[in-house]
Short mmCIF file of C-alpha atoms and ligand atoms in Angstrom, two decimals:
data_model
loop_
_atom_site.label_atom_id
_atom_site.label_comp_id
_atom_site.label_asym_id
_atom_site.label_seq_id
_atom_site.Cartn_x
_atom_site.Cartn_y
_atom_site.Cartn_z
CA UNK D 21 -14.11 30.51 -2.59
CA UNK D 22 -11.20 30.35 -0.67
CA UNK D 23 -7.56 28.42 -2.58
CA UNK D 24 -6.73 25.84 0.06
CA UNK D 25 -3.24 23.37 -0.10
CA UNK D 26 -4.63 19.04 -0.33
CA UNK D 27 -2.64 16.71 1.46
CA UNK D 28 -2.92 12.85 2.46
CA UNK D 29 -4.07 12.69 5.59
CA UNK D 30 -4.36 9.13 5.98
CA UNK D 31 -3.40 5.81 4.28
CA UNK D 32 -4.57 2.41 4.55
CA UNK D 33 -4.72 -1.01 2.90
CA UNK D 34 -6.21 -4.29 3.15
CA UNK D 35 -5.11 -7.90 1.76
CA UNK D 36 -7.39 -11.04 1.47
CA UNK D 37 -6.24 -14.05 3.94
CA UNK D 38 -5.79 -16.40 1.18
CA UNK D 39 -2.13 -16.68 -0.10
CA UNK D 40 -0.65 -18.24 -3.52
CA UNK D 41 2.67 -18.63 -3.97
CA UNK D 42 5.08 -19.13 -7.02
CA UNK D 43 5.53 -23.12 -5.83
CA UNK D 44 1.70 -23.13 -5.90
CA UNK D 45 1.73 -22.03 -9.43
CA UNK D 46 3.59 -24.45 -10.56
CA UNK D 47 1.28 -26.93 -9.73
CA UNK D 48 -1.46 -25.20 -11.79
CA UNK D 49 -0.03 -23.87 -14.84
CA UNK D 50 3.48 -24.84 -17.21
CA UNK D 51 5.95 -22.41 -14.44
CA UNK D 52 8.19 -22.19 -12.18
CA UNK D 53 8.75 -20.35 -9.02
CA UNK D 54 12.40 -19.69 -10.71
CA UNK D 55 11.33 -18.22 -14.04
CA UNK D 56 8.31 -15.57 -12.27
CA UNK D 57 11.37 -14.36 -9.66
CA UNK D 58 13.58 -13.66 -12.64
CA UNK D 59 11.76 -12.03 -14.85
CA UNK D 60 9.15 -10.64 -12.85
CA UNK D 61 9.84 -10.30 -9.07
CA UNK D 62 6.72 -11.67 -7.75
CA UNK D 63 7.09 -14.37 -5.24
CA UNK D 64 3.23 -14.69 -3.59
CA UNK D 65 0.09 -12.76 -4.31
CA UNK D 66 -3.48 -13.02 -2.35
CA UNK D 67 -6.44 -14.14 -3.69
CA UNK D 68 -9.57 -12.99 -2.72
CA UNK D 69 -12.38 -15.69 -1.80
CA UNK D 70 -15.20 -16.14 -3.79
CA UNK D 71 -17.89 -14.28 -1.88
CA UNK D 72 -15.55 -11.08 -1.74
CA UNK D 73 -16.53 -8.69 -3.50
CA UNK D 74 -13.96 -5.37 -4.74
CA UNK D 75 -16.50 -3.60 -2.43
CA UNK D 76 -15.55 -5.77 0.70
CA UNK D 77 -11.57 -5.12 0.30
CA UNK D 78 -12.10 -1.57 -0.26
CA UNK D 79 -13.92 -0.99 2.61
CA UNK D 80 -11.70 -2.44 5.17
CA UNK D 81 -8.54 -0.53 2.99
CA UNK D 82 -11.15 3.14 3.79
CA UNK D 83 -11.46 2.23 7.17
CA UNK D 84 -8.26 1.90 7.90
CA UNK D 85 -7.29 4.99 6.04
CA UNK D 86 -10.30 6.87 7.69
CA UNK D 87 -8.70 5.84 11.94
CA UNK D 88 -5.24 6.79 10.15
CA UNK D 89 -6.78 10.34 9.22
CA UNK D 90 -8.30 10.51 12.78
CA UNK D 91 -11.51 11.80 10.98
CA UNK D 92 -15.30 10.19 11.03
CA UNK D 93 -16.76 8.50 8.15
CA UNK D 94 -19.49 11.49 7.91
CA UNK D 95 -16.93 14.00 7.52
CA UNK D 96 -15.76 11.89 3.76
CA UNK D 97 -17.43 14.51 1.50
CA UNK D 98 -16.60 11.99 -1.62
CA UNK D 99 -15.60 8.65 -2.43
CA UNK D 100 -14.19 7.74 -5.67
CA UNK D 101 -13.32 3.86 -6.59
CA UNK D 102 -10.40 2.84 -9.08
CA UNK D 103 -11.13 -0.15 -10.14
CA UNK D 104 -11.28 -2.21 -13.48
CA UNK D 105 -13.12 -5.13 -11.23
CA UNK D 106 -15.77 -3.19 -9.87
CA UNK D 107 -18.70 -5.56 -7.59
CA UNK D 108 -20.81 -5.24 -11.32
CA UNK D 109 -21.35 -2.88 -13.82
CA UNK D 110 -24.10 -1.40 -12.06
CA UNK D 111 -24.03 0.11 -9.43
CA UNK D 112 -21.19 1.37 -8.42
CA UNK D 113 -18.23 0.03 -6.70
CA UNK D 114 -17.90 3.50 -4.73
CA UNK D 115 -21.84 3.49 -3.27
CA UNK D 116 -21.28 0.19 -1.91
CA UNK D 117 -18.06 1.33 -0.31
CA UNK D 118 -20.24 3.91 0.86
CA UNK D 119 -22.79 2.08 2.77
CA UNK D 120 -20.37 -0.09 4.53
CA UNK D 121 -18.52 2.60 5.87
CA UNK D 122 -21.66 5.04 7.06
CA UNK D 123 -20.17 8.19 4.81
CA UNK D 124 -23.33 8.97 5.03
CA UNK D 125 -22.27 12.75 3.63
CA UNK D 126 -20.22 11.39 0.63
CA UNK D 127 -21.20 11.62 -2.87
CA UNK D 128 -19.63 8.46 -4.71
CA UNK D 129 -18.39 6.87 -8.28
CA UNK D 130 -15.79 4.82 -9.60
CA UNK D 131 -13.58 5.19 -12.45
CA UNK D 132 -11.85 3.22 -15.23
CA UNK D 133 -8.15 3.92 -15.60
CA UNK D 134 -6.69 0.85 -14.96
CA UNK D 135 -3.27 0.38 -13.24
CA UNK D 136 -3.14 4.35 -13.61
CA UNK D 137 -6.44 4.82 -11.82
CA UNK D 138 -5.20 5.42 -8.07
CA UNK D 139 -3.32 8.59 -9.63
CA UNK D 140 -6.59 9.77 -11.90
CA UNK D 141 -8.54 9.58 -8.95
CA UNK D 142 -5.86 11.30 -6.30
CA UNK D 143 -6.10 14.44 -9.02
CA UNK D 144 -9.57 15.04 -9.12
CA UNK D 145 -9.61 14.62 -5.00
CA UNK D 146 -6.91 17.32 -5.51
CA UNK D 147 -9.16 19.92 -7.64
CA UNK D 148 -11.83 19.67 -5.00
CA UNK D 149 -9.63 20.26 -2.45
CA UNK D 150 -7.84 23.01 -3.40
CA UNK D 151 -10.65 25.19 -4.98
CA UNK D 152 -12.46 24.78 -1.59
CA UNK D 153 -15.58 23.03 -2.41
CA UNK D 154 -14.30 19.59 0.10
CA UNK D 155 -12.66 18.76 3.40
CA UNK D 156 -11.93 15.20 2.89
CA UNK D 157 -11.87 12.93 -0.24
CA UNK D 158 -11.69 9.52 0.26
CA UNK D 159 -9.53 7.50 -2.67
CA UNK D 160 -9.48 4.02 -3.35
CA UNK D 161 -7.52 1.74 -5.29
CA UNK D 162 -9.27 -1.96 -5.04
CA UNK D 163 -8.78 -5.28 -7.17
CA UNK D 164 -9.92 -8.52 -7.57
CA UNK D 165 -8.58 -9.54 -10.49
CA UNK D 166 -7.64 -13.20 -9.95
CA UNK D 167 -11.30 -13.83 -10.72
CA UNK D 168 -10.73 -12.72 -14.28
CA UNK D 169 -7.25 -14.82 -14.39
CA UNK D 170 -7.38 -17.76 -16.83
CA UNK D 171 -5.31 -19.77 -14.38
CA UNK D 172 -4.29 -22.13 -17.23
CA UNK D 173 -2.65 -19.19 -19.04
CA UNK D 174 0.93 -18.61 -17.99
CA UNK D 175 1.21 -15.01 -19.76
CA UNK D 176 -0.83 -13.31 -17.00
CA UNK D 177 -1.64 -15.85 -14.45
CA UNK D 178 1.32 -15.55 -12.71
CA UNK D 179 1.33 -11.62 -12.65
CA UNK D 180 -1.87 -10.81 -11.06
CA UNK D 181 -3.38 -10.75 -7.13
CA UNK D 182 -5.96 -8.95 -5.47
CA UNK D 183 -6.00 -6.15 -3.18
CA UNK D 184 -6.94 -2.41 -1.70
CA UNK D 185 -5.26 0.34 -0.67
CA UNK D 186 -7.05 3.69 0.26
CA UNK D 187 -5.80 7.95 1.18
CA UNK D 188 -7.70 10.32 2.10
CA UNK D 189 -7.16 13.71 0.83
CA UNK D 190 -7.99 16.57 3.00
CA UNK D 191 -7.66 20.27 2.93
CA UNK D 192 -4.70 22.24 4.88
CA UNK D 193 -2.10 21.22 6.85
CA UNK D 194 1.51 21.90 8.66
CA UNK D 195 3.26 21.85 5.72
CA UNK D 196 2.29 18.86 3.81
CA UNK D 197 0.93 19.21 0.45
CA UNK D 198 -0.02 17.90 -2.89
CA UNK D 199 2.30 19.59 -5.61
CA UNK D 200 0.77 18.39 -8.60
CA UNK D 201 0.42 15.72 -10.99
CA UNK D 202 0.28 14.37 -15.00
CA UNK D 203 -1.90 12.51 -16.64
CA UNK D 204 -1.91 10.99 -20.31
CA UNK D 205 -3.69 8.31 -22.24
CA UNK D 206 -2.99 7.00 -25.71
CA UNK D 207 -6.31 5.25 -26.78
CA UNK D 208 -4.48 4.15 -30.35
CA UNK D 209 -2.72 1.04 -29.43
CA UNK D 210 -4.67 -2.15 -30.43
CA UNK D 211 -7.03 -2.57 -26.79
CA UNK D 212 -5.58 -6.07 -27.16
CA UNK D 213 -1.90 -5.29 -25.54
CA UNK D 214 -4.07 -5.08 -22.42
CA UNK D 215 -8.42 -6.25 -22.19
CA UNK D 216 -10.62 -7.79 -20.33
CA UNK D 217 -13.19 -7.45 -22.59
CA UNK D 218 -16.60 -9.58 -21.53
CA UNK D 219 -19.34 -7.74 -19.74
CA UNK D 220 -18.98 -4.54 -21.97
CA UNK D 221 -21.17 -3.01 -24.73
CA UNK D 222 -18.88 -5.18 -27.12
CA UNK D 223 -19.13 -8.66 -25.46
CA UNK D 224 -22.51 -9.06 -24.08
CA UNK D 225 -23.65 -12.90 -25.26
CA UNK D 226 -22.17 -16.27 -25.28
CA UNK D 227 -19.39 -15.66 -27.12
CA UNK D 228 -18.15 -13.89 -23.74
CA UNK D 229 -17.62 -17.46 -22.44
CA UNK D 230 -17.00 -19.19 -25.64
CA UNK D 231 -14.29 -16.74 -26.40
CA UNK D 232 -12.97 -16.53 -22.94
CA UNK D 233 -13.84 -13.07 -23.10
CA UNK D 234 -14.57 -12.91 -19.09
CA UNK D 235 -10.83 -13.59 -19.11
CA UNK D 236 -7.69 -10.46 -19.01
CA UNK D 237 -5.56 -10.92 -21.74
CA UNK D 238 -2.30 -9.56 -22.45
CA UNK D 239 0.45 -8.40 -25.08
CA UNK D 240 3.24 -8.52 -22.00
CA UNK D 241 5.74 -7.49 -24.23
CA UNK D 242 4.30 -4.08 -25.87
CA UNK D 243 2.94 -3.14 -21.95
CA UNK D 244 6.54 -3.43 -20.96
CA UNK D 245 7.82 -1.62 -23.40
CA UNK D 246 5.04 1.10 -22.74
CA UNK D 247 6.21 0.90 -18.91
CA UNK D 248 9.90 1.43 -19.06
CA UNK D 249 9.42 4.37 -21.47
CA UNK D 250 6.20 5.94 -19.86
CA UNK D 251 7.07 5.67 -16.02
CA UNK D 252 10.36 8.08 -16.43
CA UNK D 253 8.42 10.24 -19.09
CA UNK D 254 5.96 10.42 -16.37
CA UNK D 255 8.35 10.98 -13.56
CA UNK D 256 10.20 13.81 -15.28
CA UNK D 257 7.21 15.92 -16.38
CA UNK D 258 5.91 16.12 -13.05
CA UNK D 259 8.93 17.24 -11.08
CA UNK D 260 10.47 19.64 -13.63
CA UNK D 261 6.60 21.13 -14.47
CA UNK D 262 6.47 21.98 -10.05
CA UNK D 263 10.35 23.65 -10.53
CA UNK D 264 12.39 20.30 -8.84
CA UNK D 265 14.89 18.18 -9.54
CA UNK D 266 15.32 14.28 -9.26
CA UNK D 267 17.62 14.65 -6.73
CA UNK D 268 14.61 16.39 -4.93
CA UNK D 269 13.13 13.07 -4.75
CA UNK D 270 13.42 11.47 -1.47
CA UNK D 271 11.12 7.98 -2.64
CA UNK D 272 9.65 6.95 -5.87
CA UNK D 273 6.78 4.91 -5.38
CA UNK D 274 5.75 3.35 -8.55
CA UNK D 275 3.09 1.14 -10.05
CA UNK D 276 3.95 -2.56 -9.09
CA UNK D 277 4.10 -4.28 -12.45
CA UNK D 278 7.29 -5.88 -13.19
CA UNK D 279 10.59 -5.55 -10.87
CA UNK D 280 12.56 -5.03 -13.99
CA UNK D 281 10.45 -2.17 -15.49
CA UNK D 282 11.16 -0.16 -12.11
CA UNK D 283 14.50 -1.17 -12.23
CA UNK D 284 14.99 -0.02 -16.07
CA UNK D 285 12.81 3.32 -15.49
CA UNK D 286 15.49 3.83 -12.51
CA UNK D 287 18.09 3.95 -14.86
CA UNK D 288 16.65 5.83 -17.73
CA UNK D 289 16.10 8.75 -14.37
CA UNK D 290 19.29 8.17 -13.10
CA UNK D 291 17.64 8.29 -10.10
CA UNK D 292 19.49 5.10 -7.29
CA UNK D 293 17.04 2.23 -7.52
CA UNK D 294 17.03 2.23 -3.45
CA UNK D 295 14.83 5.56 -3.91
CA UNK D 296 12.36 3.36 -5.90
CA UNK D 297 9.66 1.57 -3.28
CA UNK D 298 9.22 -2.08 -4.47
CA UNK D 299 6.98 -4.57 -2.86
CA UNK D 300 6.20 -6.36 -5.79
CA UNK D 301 7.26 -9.60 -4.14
CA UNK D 302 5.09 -9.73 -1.51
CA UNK D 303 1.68 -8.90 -3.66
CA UNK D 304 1.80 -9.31 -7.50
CA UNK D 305 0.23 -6.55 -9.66
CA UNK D 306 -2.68 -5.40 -7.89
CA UNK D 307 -3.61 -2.70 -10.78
CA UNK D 308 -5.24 0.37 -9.22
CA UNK D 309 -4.26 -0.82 -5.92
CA UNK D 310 -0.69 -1.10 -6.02
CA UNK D 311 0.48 2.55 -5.31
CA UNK D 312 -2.19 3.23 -1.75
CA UNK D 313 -0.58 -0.42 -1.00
CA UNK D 314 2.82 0.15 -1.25
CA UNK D 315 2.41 4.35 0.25
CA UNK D 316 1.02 2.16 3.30
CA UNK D 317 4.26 -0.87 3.45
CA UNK D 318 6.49 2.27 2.83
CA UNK D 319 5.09 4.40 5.73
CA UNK D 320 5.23 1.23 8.12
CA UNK D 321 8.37 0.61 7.60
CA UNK D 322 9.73 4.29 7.88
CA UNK D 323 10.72 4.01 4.08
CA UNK D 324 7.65 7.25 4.01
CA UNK D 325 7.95 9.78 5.94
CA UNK D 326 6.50 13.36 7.20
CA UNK D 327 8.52 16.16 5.02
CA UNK D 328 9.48 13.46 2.18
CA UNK D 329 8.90 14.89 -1.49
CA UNK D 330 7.71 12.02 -3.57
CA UNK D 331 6.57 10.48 -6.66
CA UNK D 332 3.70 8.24 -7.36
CA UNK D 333 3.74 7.08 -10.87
CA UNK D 334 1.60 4.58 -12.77
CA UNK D 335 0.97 3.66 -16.35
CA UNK D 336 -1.70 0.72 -17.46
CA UNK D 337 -4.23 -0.23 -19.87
CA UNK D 338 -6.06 2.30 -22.45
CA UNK D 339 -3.03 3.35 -22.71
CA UNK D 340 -3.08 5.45 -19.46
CA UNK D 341 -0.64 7.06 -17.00
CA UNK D 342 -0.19 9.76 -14.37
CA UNK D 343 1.97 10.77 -11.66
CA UNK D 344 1.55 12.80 -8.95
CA UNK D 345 4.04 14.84 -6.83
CA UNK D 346 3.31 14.98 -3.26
CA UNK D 347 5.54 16.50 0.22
CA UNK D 348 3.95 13.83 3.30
O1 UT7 I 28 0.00 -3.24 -14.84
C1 UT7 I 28 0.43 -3.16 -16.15
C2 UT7 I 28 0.24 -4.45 -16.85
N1 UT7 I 28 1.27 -5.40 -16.89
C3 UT7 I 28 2.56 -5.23 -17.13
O2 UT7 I 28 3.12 -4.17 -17.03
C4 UT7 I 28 3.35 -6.43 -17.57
C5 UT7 I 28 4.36 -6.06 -18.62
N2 UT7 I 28 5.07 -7.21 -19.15
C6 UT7 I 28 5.87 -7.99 -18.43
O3 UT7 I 28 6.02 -7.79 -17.25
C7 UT7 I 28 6.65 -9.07 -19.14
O4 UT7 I 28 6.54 -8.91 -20.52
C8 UT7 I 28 6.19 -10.51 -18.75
C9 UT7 I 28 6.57 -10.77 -17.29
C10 UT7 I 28 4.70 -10.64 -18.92
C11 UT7 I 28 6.91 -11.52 -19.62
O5 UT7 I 28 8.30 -11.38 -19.47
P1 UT7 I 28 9.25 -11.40 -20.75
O6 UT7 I 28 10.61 -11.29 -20.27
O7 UT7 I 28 8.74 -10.34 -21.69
O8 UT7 I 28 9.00 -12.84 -21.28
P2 UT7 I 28 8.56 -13.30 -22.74
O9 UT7 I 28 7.11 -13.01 -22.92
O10 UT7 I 28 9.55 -12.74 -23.72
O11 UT7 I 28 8.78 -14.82 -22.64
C12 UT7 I 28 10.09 -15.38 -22.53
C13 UT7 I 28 9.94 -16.89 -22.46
C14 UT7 I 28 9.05 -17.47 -23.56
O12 UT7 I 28 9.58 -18.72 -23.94
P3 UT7 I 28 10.49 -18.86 -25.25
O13 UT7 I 28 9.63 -18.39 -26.38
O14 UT7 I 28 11.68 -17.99 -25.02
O15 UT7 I 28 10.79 -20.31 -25.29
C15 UT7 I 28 7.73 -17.67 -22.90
O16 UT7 I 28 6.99 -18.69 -23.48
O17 UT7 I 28 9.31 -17.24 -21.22
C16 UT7 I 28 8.16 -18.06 -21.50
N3 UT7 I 28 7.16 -17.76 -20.50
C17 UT7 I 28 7.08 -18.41 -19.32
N4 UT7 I 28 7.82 -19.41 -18.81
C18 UT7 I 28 7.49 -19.83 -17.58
C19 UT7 I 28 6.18 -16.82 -20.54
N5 UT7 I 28 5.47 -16.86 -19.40
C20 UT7 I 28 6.01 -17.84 -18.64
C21 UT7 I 28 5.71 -18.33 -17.34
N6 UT7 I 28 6.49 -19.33 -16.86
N7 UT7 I 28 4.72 -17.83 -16.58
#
């Protein structure tokens, strides 16, 4: 089998119609629009409606990706879902995804890394890419998390909104290519810093409801310590392991979970926080789906584009993390 180069071929994203903003929060739950600006940077996040399923944003996010690739649906060889809000636990996110679209030649699954899952997924679309065995790989990053949000709790209500955003990765090209990535997890942490925990093998009865179990909890503090000092870890392992430097790096596109995380990870790089992509305003933390989002915002607005070298980086629950080095 022949070594080919993987490259994203096309990007696309999807947001649900229904908008919250900070002001609207306030009317809910003990903040203010002032306090979620400041320490956060989120000003309005979308919520998906209740019939929407993960499956439903994540198809309109591959179809959009799919016209941007110029390709057909039957020429997807695989689909693979990050999620941690999948349709239901069985079955997959990924087969539903597949339906909808008519990939009618894809094989399909999801798979649980959390905020870092986008990146986890874009590497194993890479190995089958580049050892020859697929043309196209079709990655998605989809969320609906606000319907695991304990609106009356200010720690992560405020943080969270829903969301796809979808590549494909496809074999050979002018130019463009996929460098190379890292990946890590860190499984000792207590899973309390970051859980949703109903629905598992370990919260399968009442005390799911009775213990607000159906609910995402969070240690905000510990995850943002985790993100400041992963993201540049992250960020420097991938660009001196492919032989670059930061000044090499013409955008950073990070995961979009706390303005001032990106803005401290910035300085630990020493890399000018106008190289960092941050659209964190406009949609919340969107977990999986952040990084497909914001590669699409940065593309539109010719932030991304053809011959850049960037960074995608993410870090989330488990512990997990990953980045991947890419030239569009
Ligand atoms: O995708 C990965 C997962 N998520 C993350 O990466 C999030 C990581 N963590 C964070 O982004 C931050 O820790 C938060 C935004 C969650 C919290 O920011 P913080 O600067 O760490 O705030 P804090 O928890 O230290 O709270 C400061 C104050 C507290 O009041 P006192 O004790 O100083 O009187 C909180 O009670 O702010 C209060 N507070 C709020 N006030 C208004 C906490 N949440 C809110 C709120 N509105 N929503």
């Amino acid at each position: 089998m022949e070594n080919s180069n993987s490259y994203i071929s096309g990007i696309g994203s999807y947001l649900p119609s229904q908008m919250l903003t900070n002001k609207d929060l306030e009317k809910m739950v003990d903040t203010t629009d002032e306090w979620i600006v400041s320490r956060t940077g989120i000003k309005k996040r979308y919520i998906s409606a209740k019939e929407e399923a993960t499956s439903d944003l994540a198809t309109k996010a591959s179809l959009s990706a799919i016209e941007d690739a110029g390709i057909s649906p039957n020429e997807i060889n695989m689909i693979i879902v990050a999620t941690f809000t999948p349709d239901m636990m069985l079955p997959s996110t990924a087969t539903r995804v597949q339906k909808n679209i008519g990939a009618n030649n894809a094989s399909a699954f999801d798979i649980s890394a959390a905020c870092s899952g986008f990146i986890y997924g874009l590497s194993i679309a890479h190995q089958f890419i580049i050892n020859g065995t697929m043309k196209n790989v079709l990655v998605i990053g989809a969320e609906t998390i606000t319907k695991y949000v304990d609106w009356s709790d200010r720690n992560t209500s405020v943080l969270f909104g829903d969301g796809a955003g979808a590549v494909v990765v496809s074999q050979n090209s002018n130019g463009a290519k996929i460098l190379g990535f890292n990946l890590g997890a860190n499984g000792n942490p207590p899973r309390e810093w970051l859980m949703l925990a109903g629905g598992g093998s370990v919260n399968r009865d009442e005390n799911i409801l009775k213990g607000k179990k159906n609910f995402i909890t969070m240690n905000g503090k510990e995850i943002f310590k985790f993100g400041v000092n992963i993201l540049p870890a992250t960020i420097t392992t991938v660009v001196k392991k492919y032989g670059l430097t930061n000044e090499d790096i013409d955008l950073v596109i990070p995961h979009q979970a706390n303005r001032r995380i990106i803005e401290a990870a910035a300085v630990i790089l020493n890399i000018p926080i106008q190289k960092f992509y941050i659209n964190i305003d406009r949609y919340a933390n969107t977990s999986a789906a952040s990084i497909p989002i914001a590669m699409f915002d940065a593309r539109k607005e010719n932030i991304l584009n053809k011959g850049d070298i960037i960074v995608l980086a993410g870090f989330g629950a488990g512990l997990t993390w990953g980045s991947m080095l890419i030239k569009y």
